[in-house]
Each structure stands twice: as structure tokens, then as C-alpha cells.
Coordinates of C-alpha atoms and ligand atoms in Angstrom, one line a residue:
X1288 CA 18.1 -12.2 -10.1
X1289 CA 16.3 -14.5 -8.3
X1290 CA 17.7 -16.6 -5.3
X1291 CA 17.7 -20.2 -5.4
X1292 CA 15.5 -20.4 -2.9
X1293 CA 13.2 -18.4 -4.9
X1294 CA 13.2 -20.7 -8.0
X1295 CA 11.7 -23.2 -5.8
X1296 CA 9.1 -21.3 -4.6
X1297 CA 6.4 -23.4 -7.0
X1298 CA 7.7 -26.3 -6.7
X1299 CA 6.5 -29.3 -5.9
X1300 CA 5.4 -29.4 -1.7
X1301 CA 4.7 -32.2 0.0
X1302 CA 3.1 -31.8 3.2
X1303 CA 3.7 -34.1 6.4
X1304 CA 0.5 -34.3 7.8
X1305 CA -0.7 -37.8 6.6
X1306 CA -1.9 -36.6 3.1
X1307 CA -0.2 -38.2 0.0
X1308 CA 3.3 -37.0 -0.2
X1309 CA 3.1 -37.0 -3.9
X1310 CA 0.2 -34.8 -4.0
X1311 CA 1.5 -31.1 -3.8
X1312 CA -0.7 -29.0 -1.7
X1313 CA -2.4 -26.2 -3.2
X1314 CA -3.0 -22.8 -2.6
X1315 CA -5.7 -20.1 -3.3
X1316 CA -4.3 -16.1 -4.0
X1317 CA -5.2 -13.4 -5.8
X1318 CA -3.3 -12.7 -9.0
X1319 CA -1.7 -10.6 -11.7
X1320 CA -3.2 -13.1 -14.6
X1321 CA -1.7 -10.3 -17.0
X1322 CA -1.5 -6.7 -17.2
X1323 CA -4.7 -5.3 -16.5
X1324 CA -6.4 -8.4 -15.1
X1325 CA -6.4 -9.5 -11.7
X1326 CA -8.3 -13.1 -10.7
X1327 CA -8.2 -15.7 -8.1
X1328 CA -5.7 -18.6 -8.8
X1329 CA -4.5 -21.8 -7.6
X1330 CA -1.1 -22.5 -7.2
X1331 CA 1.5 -25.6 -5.6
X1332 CA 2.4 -24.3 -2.0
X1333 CA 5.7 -22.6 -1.5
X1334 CA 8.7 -24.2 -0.3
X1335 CA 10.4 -23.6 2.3
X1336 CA 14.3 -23.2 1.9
X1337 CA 17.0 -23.6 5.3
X1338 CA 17.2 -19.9 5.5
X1339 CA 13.5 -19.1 4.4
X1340 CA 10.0 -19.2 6.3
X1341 CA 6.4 -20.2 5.3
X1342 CA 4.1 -17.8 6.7
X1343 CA 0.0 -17.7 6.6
X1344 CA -0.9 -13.9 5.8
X1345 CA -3.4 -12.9 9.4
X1346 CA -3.8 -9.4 7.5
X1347 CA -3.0 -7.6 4.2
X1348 CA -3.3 -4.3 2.3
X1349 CA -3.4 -3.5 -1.1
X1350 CA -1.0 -0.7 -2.2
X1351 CA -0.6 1.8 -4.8
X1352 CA 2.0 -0.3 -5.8
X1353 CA -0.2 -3.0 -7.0
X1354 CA -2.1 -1.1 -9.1
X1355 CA 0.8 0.8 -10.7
X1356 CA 1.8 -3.0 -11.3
X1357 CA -1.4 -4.4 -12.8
X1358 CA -2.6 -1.6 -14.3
X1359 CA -0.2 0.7 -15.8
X1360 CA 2.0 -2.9 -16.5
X1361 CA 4.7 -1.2 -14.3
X1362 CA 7.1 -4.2 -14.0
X1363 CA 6.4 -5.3 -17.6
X1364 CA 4.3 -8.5 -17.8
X1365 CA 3.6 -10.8 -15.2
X1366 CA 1.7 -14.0 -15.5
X1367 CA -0.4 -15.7 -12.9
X1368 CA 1.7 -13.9 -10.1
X1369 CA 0.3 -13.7 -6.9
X1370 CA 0.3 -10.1 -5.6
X1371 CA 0.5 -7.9 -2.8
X1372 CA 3.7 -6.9 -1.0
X1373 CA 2.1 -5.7 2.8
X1374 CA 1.3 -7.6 5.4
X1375 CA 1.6 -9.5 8.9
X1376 CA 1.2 -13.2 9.2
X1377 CA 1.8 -16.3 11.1
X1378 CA 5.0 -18.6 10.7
X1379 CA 4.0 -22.2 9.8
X1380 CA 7.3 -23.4 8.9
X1381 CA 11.2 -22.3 9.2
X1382 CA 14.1 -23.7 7.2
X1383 CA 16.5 -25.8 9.5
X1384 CA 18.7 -22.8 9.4
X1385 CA 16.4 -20.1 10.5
X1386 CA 17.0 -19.5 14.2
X1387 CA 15.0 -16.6 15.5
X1388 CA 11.7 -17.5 14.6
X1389 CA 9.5 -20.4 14.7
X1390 CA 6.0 -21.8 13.3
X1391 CA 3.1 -19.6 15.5
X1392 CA 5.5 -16.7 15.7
X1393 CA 3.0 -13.5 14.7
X1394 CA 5.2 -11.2 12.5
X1395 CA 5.4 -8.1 10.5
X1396 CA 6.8 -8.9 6.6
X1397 CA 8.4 -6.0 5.3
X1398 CA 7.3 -5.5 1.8
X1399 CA 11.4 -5.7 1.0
X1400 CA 12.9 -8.8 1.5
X1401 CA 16.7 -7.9 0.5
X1402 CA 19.4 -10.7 0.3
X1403 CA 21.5 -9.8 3.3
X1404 CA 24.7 -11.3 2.2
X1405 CA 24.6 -9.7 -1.1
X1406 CA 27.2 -7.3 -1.9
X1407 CA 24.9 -4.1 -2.1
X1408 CA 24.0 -5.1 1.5
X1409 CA 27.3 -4.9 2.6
X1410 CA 27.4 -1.7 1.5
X1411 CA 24.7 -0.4 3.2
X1412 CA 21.7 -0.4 0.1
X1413 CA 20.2 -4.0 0.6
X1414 CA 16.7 -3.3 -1.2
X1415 CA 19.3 -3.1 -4.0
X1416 CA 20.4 -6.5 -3.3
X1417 CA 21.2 -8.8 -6.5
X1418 CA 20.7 -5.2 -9.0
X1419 CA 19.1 -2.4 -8.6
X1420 CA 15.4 -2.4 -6.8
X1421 CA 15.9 -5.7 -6.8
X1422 CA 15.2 -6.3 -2.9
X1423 CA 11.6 -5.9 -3.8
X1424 CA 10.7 -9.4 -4.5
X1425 CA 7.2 -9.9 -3.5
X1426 CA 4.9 -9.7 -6.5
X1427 CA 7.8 -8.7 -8.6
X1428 CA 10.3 -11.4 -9.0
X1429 CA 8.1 -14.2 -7.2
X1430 CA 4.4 -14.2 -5.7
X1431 CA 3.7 -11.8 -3.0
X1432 CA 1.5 -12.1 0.0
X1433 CA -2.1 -12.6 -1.5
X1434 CA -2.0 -16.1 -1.2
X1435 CA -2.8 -18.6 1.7
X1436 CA 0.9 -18.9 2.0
X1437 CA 3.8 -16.8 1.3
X1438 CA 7.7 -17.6 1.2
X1439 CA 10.1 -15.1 2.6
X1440 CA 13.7 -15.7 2.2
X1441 CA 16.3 -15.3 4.8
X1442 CA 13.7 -15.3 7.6
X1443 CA 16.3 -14.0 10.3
X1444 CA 16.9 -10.8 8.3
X1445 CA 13.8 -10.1 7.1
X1446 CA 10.7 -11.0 9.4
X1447 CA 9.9 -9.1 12.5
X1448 CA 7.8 -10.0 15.7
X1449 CA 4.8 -8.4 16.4
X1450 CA 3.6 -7.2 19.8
X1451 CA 0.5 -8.6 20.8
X1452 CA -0.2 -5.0 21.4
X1453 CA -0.4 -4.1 18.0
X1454 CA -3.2 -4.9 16.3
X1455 CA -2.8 -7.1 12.6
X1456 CA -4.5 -4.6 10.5
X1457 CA -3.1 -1.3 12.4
X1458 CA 0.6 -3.7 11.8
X1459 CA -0.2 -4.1 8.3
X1460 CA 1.1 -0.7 7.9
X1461 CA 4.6 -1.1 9.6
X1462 CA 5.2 -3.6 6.1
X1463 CA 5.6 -0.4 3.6
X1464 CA 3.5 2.7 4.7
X1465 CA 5.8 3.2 7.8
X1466 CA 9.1 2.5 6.5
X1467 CA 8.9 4.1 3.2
X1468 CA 7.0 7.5 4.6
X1469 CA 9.5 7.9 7.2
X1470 CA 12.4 7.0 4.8
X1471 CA 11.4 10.2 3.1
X1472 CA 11.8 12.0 6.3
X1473 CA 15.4 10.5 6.7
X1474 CA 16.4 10.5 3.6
X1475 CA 15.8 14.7 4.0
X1476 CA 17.8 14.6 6.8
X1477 CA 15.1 16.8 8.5
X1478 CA 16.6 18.8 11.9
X1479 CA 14.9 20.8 14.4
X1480 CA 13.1 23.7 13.5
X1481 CA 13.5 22.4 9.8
X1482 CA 10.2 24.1 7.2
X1483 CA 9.7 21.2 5.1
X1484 CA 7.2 20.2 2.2
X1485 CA 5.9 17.1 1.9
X1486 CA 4.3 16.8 -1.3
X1487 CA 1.7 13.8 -1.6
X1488 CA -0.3 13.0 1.4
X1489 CA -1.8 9.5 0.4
X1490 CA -0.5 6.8 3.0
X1491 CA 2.9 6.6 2.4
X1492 CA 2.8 10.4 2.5
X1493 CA 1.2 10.6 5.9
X1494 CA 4.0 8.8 7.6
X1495 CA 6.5 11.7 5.5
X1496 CA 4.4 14.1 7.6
X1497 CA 4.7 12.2 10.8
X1498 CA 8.3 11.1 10.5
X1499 CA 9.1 14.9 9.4
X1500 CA 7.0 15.7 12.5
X1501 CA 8.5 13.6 15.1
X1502 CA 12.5 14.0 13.4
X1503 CA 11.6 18.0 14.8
X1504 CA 10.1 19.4 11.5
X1505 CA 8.2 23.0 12.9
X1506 CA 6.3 23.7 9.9
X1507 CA 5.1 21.3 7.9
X1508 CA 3.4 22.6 4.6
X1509 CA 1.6 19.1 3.5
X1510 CA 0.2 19.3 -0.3
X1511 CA -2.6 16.9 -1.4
X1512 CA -6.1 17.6 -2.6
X1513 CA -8.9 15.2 -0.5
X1514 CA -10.3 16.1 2.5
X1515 CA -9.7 12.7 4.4
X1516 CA -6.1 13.0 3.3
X1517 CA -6.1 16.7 4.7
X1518 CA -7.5 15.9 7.9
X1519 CA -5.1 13.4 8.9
X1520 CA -2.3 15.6 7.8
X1521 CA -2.9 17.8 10.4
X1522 CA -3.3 14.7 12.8
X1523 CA 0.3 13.9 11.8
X1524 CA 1.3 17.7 11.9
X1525 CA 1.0 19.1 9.2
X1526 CA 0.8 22.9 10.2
X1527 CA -0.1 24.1 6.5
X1528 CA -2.4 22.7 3.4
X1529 CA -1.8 23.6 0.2
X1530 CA -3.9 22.2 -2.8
X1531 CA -2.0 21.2 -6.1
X1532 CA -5.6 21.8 -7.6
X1533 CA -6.1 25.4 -6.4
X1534 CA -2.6 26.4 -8.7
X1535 CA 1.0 26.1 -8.5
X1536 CA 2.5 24.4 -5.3
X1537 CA 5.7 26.6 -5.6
X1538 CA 3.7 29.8 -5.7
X1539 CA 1.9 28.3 -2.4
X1540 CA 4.5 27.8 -0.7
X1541 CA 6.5 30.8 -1.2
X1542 CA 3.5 32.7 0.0
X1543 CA 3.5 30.7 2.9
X1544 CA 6.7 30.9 3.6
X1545 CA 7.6 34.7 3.0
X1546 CA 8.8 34.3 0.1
X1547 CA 11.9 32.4 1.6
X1548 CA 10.8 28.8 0.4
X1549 CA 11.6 25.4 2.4
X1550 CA 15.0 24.1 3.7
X1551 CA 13.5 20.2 3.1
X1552 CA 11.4 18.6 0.7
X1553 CA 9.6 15.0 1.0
X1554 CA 8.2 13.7 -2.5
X1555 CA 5.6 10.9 -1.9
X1556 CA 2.9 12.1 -4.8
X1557 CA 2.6 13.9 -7.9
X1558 CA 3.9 13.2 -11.3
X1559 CA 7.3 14.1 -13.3
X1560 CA 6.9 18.1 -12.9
X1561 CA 6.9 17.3 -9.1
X1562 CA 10.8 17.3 -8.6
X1563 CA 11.1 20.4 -10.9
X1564 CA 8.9 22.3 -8.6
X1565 CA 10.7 20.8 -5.6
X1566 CA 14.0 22.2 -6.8
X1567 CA 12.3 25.2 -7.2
X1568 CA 10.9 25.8 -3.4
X1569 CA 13.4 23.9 -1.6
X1570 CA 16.1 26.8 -0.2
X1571 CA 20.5 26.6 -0.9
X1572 CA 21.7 23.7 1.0
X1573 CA 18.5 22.2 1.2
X1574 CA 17.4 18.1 0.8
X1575 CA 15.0 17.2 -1.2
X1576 CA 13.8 13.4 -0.9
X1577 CA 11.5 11.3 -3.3
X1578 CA 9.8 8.3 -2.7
X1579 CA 7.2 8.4 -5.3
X1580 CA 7.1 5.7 -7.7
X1581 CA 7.9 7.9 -11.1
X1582 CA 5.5 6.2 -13.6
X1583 CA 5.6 7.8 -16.8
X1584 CA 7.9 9.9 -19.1
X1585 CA 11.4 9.6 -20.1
X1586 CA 13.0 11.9 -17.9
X1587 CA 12.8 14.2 -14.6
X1588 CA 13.2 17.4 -15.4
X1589 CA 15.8 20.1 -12.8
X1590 CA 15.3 23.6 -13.4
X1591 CA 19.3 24.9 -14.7
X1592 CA 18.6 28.7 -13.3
X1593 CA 16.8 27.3 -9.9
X1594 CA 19.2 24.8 -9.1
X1595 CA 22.1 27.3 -9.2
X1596 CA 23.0 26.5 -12.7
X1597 CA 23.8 23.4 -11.1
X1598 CA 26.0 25.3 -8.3
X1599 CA 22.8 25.5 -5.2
X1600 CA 23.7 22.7 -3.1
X1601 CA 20.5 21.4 -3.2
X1602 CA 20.3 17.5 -3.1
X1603 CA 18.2 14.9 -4.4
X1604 CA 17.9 11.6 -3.0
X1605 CA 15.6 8.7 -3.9
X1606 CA 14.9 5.6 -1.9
X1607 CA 13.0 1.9 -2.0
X1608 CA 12.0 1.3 1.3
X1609 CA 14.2 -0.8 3.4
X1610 CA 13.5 -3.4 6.0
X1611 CA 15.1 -5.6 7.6
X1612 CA 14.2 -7.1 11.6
X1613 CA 15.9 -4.2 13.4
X1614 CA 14.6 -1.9 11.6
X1615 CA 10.9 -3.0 11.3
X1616 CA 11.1 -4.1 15.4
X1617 CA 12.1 -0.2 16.2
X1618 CA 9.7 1.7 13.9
X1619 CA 6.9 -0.9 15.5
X1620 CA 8.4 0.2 19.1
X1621 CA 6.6 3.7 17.8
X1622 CA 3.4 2.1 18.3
X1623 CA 3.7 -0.4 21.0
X1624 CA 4.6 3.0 22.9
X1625 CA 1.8 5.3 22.0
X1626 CA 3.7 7.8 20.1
X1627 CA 2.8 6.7 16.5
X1628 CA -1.2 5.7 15.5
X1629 CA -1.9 4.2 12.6
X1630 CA -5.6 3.7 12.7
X1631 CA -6.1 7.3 10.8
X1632 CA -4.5 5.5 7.7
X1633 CA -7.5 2.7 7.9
X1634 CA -10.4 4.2 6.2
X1635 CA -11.6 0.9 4.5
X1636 CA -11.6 -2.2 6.5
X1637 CA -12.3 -5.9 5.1
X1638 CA -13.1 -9.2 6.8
X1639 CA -11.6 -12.3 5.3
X1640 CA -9.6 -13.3 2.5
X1641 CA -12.0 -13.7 -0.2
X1642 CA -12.2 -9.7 0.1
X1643 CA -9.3 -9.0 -1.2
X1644 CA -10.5 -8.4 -4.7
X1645 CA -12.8 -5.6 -3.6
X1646 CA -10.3 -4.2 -1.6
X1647 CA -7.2 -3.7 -4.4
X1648 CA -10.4 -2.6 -6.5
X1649 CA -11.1 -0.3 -4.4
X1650 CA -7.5 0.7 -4.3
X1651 CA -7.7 0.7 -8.1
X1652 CA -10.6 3.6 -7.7
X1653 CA -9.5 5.8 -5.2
X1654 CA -12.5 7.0 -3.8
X1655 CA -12.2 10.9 -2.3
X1656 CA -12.7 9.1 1.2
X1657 CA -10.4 6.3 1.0
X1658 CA -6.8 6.6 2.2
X1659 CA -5.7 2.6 2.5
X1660 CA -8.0 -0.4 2.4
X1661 CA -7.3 -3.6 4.9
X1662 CA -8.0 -6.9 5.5
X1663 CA -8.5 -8.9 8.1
X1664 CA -8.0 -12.7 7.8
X1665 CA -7.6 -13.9 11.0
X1666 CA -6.7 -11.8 14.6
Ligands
NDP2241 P1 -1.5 7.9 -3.2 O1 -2.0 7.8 -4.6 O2 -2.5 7.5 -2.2 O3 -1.2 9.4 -2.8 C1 -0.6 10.3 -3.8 C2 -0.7 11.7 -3.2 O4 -0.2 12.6 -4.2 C3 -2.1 12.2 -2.9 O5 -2.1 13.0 -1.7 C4 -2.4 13.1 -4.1 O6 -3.4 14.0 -3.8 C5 -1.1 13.7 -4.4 N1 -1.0 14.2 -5.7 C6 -1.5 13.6 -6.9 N2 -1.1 14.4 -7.9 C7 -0.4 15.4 -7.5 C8 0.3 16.5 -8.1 N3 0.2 16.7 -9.4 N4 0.9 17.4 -7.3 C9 1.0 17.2 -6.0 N5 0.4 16.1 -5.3 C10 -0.3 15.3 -6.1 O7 -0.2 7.1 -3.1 P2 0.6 6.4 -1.9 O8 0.6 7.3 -0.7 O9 0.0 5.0 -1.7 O10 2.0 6.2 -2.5 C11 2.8 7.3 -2.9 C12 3.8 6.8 -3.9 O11 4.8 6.1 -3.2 C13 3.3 5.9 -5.0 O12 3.9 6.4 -6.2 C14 3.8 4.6 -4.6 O13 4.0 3.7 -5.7 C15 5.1 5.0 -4.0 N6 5.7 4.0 -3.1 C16 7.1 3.9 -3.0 C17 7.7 3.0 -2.2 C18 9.2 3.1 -2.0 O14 9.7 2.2 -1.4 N7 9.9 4.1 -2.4 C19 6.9 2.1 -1.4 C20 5.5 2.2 -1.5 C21 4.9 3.1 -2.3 P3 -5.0 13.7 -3.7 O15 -5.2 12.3 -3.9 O16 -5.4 14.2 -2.4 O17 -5.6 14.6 -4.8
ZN2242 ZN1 3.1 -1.1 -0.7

């Protein structure tokens, strides 16, 4: 599946700058040595290809992501892969192709990077470019954005500029956090006045809550279990908490709602029971929209009787985030404006690369006060 600019990625780099142009520069990053063991590496630089940008991460995050894929061997194996999928950084080289960007350009890299002339592009899925998920590509199909440098293919499509108003490690949140929280919120198709559920409120569901919020959600019935979670809910709008821990979510929210249930439900936590119950509380004609990564068991399980022995109208849609310069550039307009604040999400903040082990660590461990970690390499 991979591109052939992708191939290339290890090869061989020679550098311009006087050095010996047989001696491939090396970089440090943080890897995936093999499931269940991260350590730092040292790898050749990444090429650049015509279409394709070099880029020097300024601040990353770890993600839940990583440590479903180091930990629980998510992707299968992976060897001496650089990891991490979110962050902003600095161009310090462009392809002869790439026309919109340029080396100092300060940009957001979406944690998808599809293939915009794929087919699946074309029609209209490109994080499914080249098979299916297959627009994730960072830390999956080639290293990701814990190293010095990172390549990202087709620069024009996929990088975005970032406002000098926006802070790197508040921007490290437009690379997945944003995009895939309020693709929940579209994905539902949430209208005015809409009751919705959104069931996980970790990071990515936070932004479920304040995309469902800002898309004209009234009430917002946010279920999660950790206090720091709970607060920021309600910062984001969440107008009801209900505690998977305290007993069943569907009983909770039909008591909270009357007895009448919710016309949209956004999945961004929970485990294979968690779309049963969904189709369970979500009324006729009602959305229900998963973003979770399902990590375990063989199949999701819908309720016959619930879902209208298959006759309720109620749909089920599940996304990969999508990226892509337009879109990163407007959801980033949120918070060059005012009207979105990430900061909330920032509970643990790093200084400098070398603390990125601690920080996916601490990822790894989920503390009851931590919602994301960042780091800060360079402002
Ligand atoms: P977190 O682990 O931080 O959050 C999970 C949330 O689910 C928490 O609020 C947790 O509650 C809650 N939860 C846990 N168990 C249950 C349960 N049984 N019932 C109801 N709620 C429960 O994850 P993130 O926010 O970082 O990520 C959410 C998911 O999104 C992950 O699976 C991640 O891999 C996936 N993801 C998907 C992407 C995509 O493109 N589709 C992109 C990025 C991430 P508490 O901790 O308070 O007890
Ligand atoms: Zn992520």
C-alpha cells in the first residue's frame, strides 16, 4: 500500500550543507522496537519526494492510538517504527513540485495523510486512500512524527499553516483530537435542538461534545467516569453526566431523558457492548456515530428487537478522521477566532524532545487527572 515516495522514506539522504554527501544523515525518534516495547532509535533521514515535505516536529502528542498500537500490537508487528501520528512542525524542505509551502513554513500535520489522487479520494473517502484505513500512514505504514524529521507525502494536500496565533502545543490538537471529535459530531449529522449522547469523553471525546455543542446540540448527556474529564465536558457543553461505573448508560439516559432516549449518538469510548447500548437509547430515525477504535472481540453486537428487527431507521456510521489543508485551515479558524479552546485538553505539559518517552508513558497509564500529554520542542 505504500506510495513510492514512501518506500524511500529510509533511504539513503545526503544533505547539502558541506557534510560528506555519502554520509547519510541520521536521525534520533522514539520507536515501536516491537510490540510492547518502545525505545529511542537512530535512523537515515527521510527523503524528500517532488510532491512530499521534510518537516522538524515544533510540538507532539502522544495518543491513545499509540498505545493501542504498542501495546495491545494493534496493527500487528512493527519493527523499529518511529511513532506518533500528532503534531505541528516546521518545513525544512519541499519536493520541486510542492507549491504552497516552503522550508520555515509553521504547519499543522494532520495525523492522516491520504493520497489525494487515489481513487477512494475521488470519491469522497481519502483516509481510505490505497485500501481501507489506509490514509493513516504515520506510524502505521512508515515512521510517524517522533523523530527529528518526518516525511509527509503530497505536501499541498496534506499540511496546513498555522497562525502565529495559535500556540504549537494548543495546535497539536488540530492534528487528530479536533478533526476526529468533531467528525463524530458530523458524521451524526447533529441539528438544532438535537439530545445527543456522546459516549467517551477522553480527548477525542471532548471535541464530540464541543462539535455537537457548536453544530446546535441542546442537551448534551456526556458519559465518562474521571473528574477532569467531567469538568471539561461541561466546559465544552455538556449539560448532563452520566457515569458508565455508577450502572447501565442506557438506563441513565432514559431517566434523563423521560424515558424518550436520544435522537443522536457520538461513540468516542467504551468497548464492544458500547454500540449495542447506543442502538438501544438512540430514538427512530436517529444517527448514531463511532469513532472509537474497536480493539477487541470478533464482532459488534446490534440488538434485533431494539433496532426495529432491523426496520428503526437508526444509522450507524464509522469514520477515520480526515484531513486534508482545507479542512485542517477551517477547523484551526475555530481557534484563531476565539470560539474553540483547546488548552482544557492540556493537562500534562513537556519540554523537549527527549520527554517524549515519559509522556506516551504517561499516556500508557492514564492517570485519573490526565486527559492528553504534550510536548514542546521548540515555540
Ligand atoms: P480515552 O481513553 O482518553 O477516552 C475514552 C473514554 O471512554 C473515557 O472518557 C472513558 O471514561 C470512557 N469509557 C471507558 N470505558 C467505557 C465504557 N465501558 N462505557 C462508556 N465509556 C467508557 O481515549 P481518546 O479520547 O484518546 O480516544 C477515544 C478513541 O478514539 C480511542 O479508541 C482512539 O483509538 C480512537 N481514535 C479514533 C480516531 C479516528 O480517526 N476514528 C482518531 C484518534 C483516536 P473514563 O476514562 O473517564 O473512565
Ligand atoms: Zn491520535
Amino acid at each position: 500500500m505504500n506510495t513510492a515516495h514512501e518506500t524511500c522514506v529510509n533511504r539513503r539522504f545526503t544533505e547539502k550543507e558541506g557534510s560528506d554527501p555519502n554520509m547519510a544523515k541520521k536521525i534520533k525518534g522514539l520507536a515501536m522496537l516491537k510490540i510492547g516495547e518502545i525505545g529511542w532509535i537512530e535512523k537515515d533521514a527521510p527523503e524528500c519526494g517532488p510532491l512530499d515535505a521534510i518537516v522538524k516536529p515544533l510540538a507532539v502528542a502522544p495518543c491513545s492510538s499509540d498505545v493501542h498500537t504498542v501495546w495491545e500490537g494493534a496493527l500487528g508487528e512493527r519493527t523499529d517504527m518511529i511513532l506518533g501520528h500528532e503534531a505541528v512542525g516546521e518545513v525544512v524542505e519541499v519536493g520541486s513540485l510542492v507549491k504552497e509551502f516552503k522550508p520555515g513554513d509553521r504547519v499543522i500535520v494532520p495525523a492522516i495523510t491520504p493520497d489525494w489522487m487515489s481513487e477512494e479520494a475521488q470519491a469522497g473517502f481519502a483516509m481510505h486512500s490505497g485500501g481501507m484505513l489506509a490514509g493513516w500512514k504515520f506510524s502505521n505504514f512508515k515512521d510517524g512524527v517522533f523523530g527529528e524529521l518526518f516525511h509527509v507525502n503530497e505536501a499541498d494536500g496534506n499540511l496546513a499553516l498555522l497562525s502565529d496565533s495559535i500556540p504549537v502545543a494548543e495546535a497539536t490538537m488540530l492534528s487528530d483530537m479536533v478533526p476526529t471529535g468533531f467528525q463524530a459530531a458530523e458524521l451524526a449529522e447533529i441539528e438544532f435542538g438535537d439530545t445527543v449522547c456522546c459516549i467517551g469523553i477522553g480527548p477525542v471525546g471532548l471535541m464530540a461534545v464541543a462539535g455537537s455543542n457548536m453544530m446546535g446540540a441542546s442537551h448534551i448527556l456526556a458519559v465518562g467516569s474521571r473528574q477532569v474529564c467531567v469538568d471539561a465536558a461541561r466546559g465544552y457543553g455538556a449539560t448532563d453526566i452520566i457515569n458508565y461505573k455508577d450502572g447501565d448508560i442506557v438506563d441513565q439516559v432514559f431517566e434523563k431523558t423521560d424515558g424518550k432516549g436520544v435522537d443522536k449518538v457520538c461513540i468516542a469510548g467504551g468497548d464492544v457492548h458500547t454500540m449495542e447500548q447506543a442502538v438501544k437509547m438512540v430514538k427512530p430515525g436517529g444517527i448514531i456515530s463511532n469513532v472509537n477504535y474497536l480493539g477487541s472481540g470478533e464482532h459488534v453486537f446490534i440488538p434485533r428487537v431494539e433496532w426495529g428487527c432491523g426496520m428503526a431507521h437508526k444509522a450507524i456510521q464509522g469514520g477515520l478522521m480526515l484531513g486534508g489543508r482545507r479542512r485542517m485551515e477551517k477547523l484551526a479558524s475555530l481557534v484563531e477566532v476565539g470560539k474553540l479552546d483547546l488548552s482544557p485538553l492540556l493537562t500534562h505539559r513537556y519540554r523537549g524532545f527527549d520527554k517524549l518517552e515519559e509522556a506516551l508513558l504517561l499516556m500508557k497509564d492514564k492517570p485519573r487527572d490526565l486527559i492528553k500529554p504534550v510536548v514542546v520542542i521548540e515555540e
